[in-house]
Short mmCIF file of C-alpha atoms in Angstrom, two decimals:
data_model
loop_
_atom_site.label_atom_id
_atom_site.label_comp_id
_atom_site.label_asym_id
_atom_site.label_seq_id
_atom_site.Cartn_x
_atom_site.Cartn_y
_atom_site.Cartn_z
CA GLN A 1 12.18 -16.99 11.99
CA ILE A 2 10.58 -14.01 11.27
CA GLN A 3 11.14 -12.26 7.55
CA LEU A 4 10.49 -9.12 6.53
CA ALA A 5 10.15 -7.62 2.77
CA GLU A 6 9.88 -3.94 1.94
CA SER A 7 8.30 -2.38 -1.20
CA GLY A 8 7.17 1.09 -2.18
CA GLY A 9 10.55 2.98 -2.74
CA GLY A 10 11.29 5.04 -5.93
CA SER A 11 12.19 8.46 -7.09
CA VAL A 12 10.36 11.81 -6.31
CA GLN A 13 11.05 15.18 -6.43
CA ALA A 14 11.17 17.25 -3.34
CA GLY A 15 7.91 18.15 -1.71
CA GLY A 16 6.50 14.68 -3.15
CA SER A 17 5.24 11.41 -1.38
CA LEU A 18 5.90 7.86 -1.12
CA ARG A 19 4.39 4.95 0.91
CA LEU A 20 6.81 2.20 1.95
CA SER A 21 5.14 -1.16 3.16
CA CYS A 22 6.72 -4.12 4.99
CA GLU A 23 5.33 -7.59 4.69
CA VAL A 24 5.83 -9.73 7.96
CA SER A 25 5.91 -13.52 7.57
CA GLY A 26 7.40 -16.30 9.50
CA THR A 27 5.54 -16.03 12.65
CA ARG A 28 1.96 -15.95 14.00
CA TYR A 29 2.75 -13.87 17.16
CA PHE A 30 2.84 -10.10 16.69
CA ASP A 31 4.24 -9.11 19.85
CA TYR A 32 6.98 -6.97 18.35
CA CYS A 33 8.47 -3.73 18.04
CA MET A 34 8.90 -2.62 14.64
CA GLY A 35 10.87 0.43 12.99
CA TRP A 36 11.74 1.97 9.71
CA PHE A 37 15.55 2.91 9.41
CA ARG A 38 17.44 4.95 6.81
CA GLN A 39 20.89 4.54 5.53
CA PRO A 40 22.10 7.62 3.26
CA PRO A 41 24.17 7.14 0.30
CA GLY A 42 27.69 6.18 1.19
CA LYS A 43 27.26 5.65 5.03
CA LYS A 44 27.34 2.57 6.80
CA GLU A 45 25.15 3.72 9.54
CA ARG A 46 21.40 3.03 9.50
CA ALA A 47 19.53 5.83 11.55
CA GLY A 48 16.00 5.56 12.95
CA VAL A 49 13.07 7.18 11.17
CA ALA A 50 10.10 6.00 12.90
CA SER A 51 9.05 3.03 15.25
CA ILE A 52 6.05 1.47 16.56
CA ASP A 53 5.78 -0.77 19.70
CA LYS A 54 3.47 -3.69 20.55
CA ASN A 55 0.77 -1.31 22.04
CA GLY A 56 0.89 1.03 18.84
CA ILE A 57 3.00 3.79 20.37
CA THR A 58 4.91 5.44 18.01
CA THR A 59 8.21 7.32 18.11
CA TYR A 60 9.64 9.59 15.31
CA ALA A 61 13.17 10.99 14.53
CA ASP A 62 13.30 14.80 14.84
CA SER A 63 13.69 15.21 11.48
CA THR A 64 10.58 13.34 10.31
CA LYS A 65 8.18 14.42 12.96
CA GLY A 66 4.99 15.96 11.11
CA ARG A 67 6.12 14.62 7.74
CA PHE A 68 6.06 10.73 8.14
CA THR A 69 3.78 8.31 9.68
CA ILE A 70 4.34 4.85 10.57
CA SER A 71 1.16 2.43 10.95
CA GLN A 72 0.53 -1.34 10.92
CA ALA A 73 -2.42 -3.01 9.15
CA ASN A 74 -3.75 -6.46 8.31
CA GLY A 75 -3.45 -7.45 11.83
CA LYS A 76 0.20 -6.27 12.14
CA ASN A 77 1.09 -8.29 8.89
CA THR A 78 1.98 -4.89 7.33
CA LEU A 79 4.10 -2.16 8.44
CA ASN A 80 3.62 1.20 6.45
CA LEU A 81 5.47 4.33 6.33
CA GLN A 82 3.70 7.26 4.68
CA MET A 83 6.31 9.92 3.78
CA ASN A 84 5.09 13.54 2.86
CA ASN A 85 7.10 16.40 2.03
CA LEU A 86 10.13 14.51 1.04
CA GLN A 87 13.43 16.21 0.72
CA PRO A 88 16.57 15.66 -0.88
CA ASN A 89 18.19 14.45 2.63
CA ASP A 90 15.55 12.06 2.87
CA THR A 91 17.32 9.77 0.22
CA GLY A 92 18.55 6.67 1.15
CA MET A 93 18.05 2.74 1.30
CA TYR A 94 15.03 2.37 3.77
CA TYR A 95 14.88 -0.66 5.87
CA CYS A 96 11.97 -2.53 7.73
CA ALA A 97 13.04 -3.89 11.05
CA ALA A 98 11.64 -5.92 14.01
CA ALA A 99 12.60 -7.18 17.66
CA THR A 100 10.81 -8.50 20.79
CA CYS A 101 10.11 -5.39 22.61
CA SER A 102 12.06 -6.49 25.65
CA VAL A 103 15.21 -5.71 23.87
CA VAL A 104 14.58 -2.51 22.09
CA THR A 105 15.96 0.54 23.63
CA LYS A 106 14.20 3.38 25.27
CA SER A 107 14.80 5.24 22.16
CA GLY A 108 12.78 3.05 20.16
CA PHE A 109 15.48 2.75 17.63
CA GLY A 110 17.96 0.50 19.13
CA GLY A 111 18.11 -3.48 19.48
CA TYR A 112 16.39 -4.62 16.39
CA ASN A 113 17.58 -8.10 15.27
CA TYR A 114 15.37 -8.72 12.47
CA TRP A 115 15.93 -6.93 9.02
CA GLY A 116 14.65 -6.81 5.58
CA GLN A 117 16.50 -6.19 2.29
CA GLY A 118 15.87 -2.56 1.84
CA THR A 119 14.15 -0.34 -0.69
CA GLN A 120 15.56 2.69 -2.45
CA VAL A 121 13.98 6.24 -1.86
CA THR A 122 15.59 8.93 -4.02
CA VAL A 123 14.52 12.62 -3.52
CA SER A 124 15.84 15.26 -6.04
CA SER A 125 15.73 19.09 -5.66
#
């Protein structure tokens, strides 16, 4: 059973940066697609922020292109999200997610079935 644990959230002012990390455990096989999702305050839906497939191909939401960078490290044991030029509407709970790539939708943001507990990001103006 794959397990995901996020870290690195916090509070920053607009224009600042944060780096989120997600530690992956419970599997020796890293043939997964992985992604970061954001749940804004007061909303139930989680929206895709960035994703990466098993070949390292990345996908970004329009709102994060050019500001966020998703990457993997430690032999894919760690999923990172570098967030630059943060804005107040980036505020929310950020979740790491994983799934076998065969079930992930073409958008790169659907079909995930493993989730972490989330880490809070707050951006003030």
